[in-house]
GROMACS .gro file of C-alpha atoms in nm:
model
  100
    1UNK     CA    1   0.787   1.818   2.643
    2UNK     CA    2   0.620   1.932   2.345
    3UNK     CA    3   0.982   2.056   2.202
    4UNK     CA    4   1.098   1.728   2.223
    5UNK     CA    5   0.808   1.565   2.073
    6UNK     CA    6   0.831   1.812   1.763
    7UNK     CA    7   1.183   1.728   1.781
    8UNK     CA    8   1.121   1.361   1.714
    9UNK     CA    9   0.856   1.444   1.472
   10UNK     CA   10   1.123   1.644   1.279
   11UNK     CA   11   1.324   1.332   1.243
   12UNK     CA   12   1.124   1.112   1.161
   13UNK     CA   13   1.035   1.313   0.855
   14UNK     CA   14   1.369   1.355   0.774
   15UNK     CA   15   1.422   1.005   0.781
   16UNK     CA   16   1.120   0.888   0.617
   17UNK     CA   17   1.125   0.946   0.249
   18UNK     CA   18   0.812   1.086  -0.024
   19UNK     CA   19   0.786   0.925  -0.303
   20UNK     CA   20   0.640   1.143  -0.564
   21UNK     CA   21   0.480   0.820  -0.728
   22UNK     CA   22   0.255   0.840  -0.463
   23UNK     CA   23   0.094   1.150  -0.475
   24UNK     CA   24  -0.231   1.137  -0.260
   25UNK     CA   25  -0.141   0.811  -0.098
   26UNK     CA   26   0.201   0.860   0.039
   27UNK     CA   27   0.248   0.785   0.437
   28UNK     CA   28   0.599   1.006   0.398
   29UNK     CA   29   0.415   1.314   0.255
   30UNK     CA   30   0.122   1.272   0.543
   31UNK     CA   31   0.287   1.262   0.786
   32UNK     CA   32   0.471   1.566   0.755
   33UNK     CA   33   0.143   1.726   0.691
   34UNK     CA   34  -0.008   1.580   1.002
   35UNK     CA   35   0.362   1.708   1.217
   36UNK     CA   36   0.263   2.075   1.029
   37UNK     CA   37  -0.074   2.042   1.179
   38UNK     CA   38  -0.009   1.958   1.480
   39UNK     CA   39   0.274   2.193   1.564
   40UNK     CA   40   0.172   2.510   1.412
   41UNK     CA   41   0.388   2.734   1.629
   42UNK     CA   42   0.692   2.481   1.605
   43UNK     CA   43   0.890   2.368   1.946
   44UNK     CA   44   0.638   2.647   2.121
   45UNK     CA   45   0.333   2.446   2.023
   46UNK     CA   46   0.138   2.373   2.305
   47UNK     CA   47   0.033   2.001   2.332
   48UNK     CA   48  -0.305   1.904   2.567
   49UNK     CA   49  -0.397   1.542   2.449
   50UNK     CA   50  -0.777   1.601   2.417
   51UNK     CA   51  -0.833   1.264   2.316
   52UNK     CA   52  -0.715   0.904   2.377
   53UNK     CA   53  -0.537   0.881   2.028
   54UNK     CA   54  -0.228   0.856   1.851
   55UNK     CA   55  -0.134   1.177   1.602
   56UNK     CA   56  -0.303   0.948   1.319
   57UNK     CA   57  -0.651   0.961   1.540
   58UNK     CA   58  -0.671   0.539   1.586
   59UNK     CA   59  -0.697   0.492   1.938
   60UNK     CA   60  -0.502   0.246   2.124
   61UNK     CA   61  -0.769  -0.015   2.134
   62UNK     CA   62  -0.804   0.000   1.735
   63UNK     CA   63  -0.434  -0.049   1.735
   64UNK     CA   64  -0.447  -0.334   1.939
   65UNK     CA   65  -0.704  -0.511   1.715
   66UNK     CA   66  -0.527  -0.434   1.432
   67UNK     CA   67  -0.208  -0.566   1.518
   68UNK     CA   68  -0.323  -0.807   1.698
   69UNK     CA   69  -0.157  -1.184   1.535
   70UNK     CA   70  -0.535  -1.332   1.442
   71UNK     CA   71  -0.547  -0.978   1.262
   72UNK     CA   72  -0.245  -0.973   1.119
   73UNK     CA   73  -0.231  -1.398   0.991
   74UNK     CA   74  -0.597  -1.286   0.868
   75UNK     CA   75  -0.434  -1.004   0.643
   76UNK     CA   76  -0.148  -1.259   0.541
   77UNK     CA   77  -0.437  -1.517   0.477
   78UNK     CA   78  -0.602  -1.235   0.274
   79UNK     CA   79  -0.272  -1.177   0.050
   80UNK     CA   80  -0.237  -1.558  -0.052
   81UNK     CA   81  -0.344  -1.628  -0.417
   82UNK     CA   82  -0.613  -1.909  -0.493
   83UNK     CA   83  -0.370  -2.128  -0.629
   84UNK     CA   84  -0.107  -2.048  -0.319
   85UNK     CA   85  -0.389  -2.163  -0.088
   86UNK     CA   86  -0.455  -2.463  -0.340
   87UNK     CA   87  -0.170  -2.590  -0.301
   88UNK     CA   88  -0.090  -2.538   0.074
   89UNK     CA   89  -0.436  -2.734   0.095
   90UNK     CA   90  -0.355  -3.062  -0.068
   91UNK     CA   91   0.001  -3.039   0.059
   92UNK     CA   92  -0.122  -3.045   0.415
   93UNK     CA   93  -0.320  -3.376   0.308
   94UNK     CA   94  -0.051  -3.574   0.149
   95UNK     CA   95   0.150  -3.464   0.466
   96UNK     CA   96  -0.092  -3.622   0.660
   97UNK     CA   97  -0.127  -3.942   0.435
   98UNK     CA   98   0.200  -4.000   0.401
   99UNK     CA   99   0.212  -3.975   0.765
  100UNK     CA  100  -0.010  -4.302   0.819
   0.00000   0.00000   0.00000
């Protein structure tokens, strides 16, 4: 099982690219180092899961929250520009009017 997993892990890095612009802060580059942490001794790695988490150490629940849609409309929400918002605002209200 844990040969597969490593397996999987192996692809994924080969599929998921670095990019050297960002150095400290790239997901490629960590998780390769997080796949060399966790299997040291390669395919022979042993593999106990001594705690409810993923390899990235959020547990399922924080997952859930996270991606949860109020989360993730919050984030969008969170994105928008003042103006954007503006303006979806007083759109919504001449919808409305005009609707009358």
């Amino acid at each position: 099982m844990a040969a597969t997993r490593y397996r999987r892990f192996l692809k994924l890095c080969e599929e998921w690219p670095v990019e050297e612009t960002k150095r400290g802060r790239d997901l490629g580059a960590f998780l390769r180092q997080r796949v060399a942490q966790a299997f040291r001794e390669g395919e022979s790695t042993q593999y106990p899961r001594l705690k409810d988490t993923s390899f990235t150490g959020v547990t399922v629940e924080e997952c859930k929250m996270v991606l949860a849609t109020d989360s993730v409309k919050q984030m969008e929400e969170m994105k928008k520009g003042k103006w954007k918002k503006l303006r979806e605002k007083f759109s919504a209200k001449n919808a409305e009017e005009d609707s009358k």
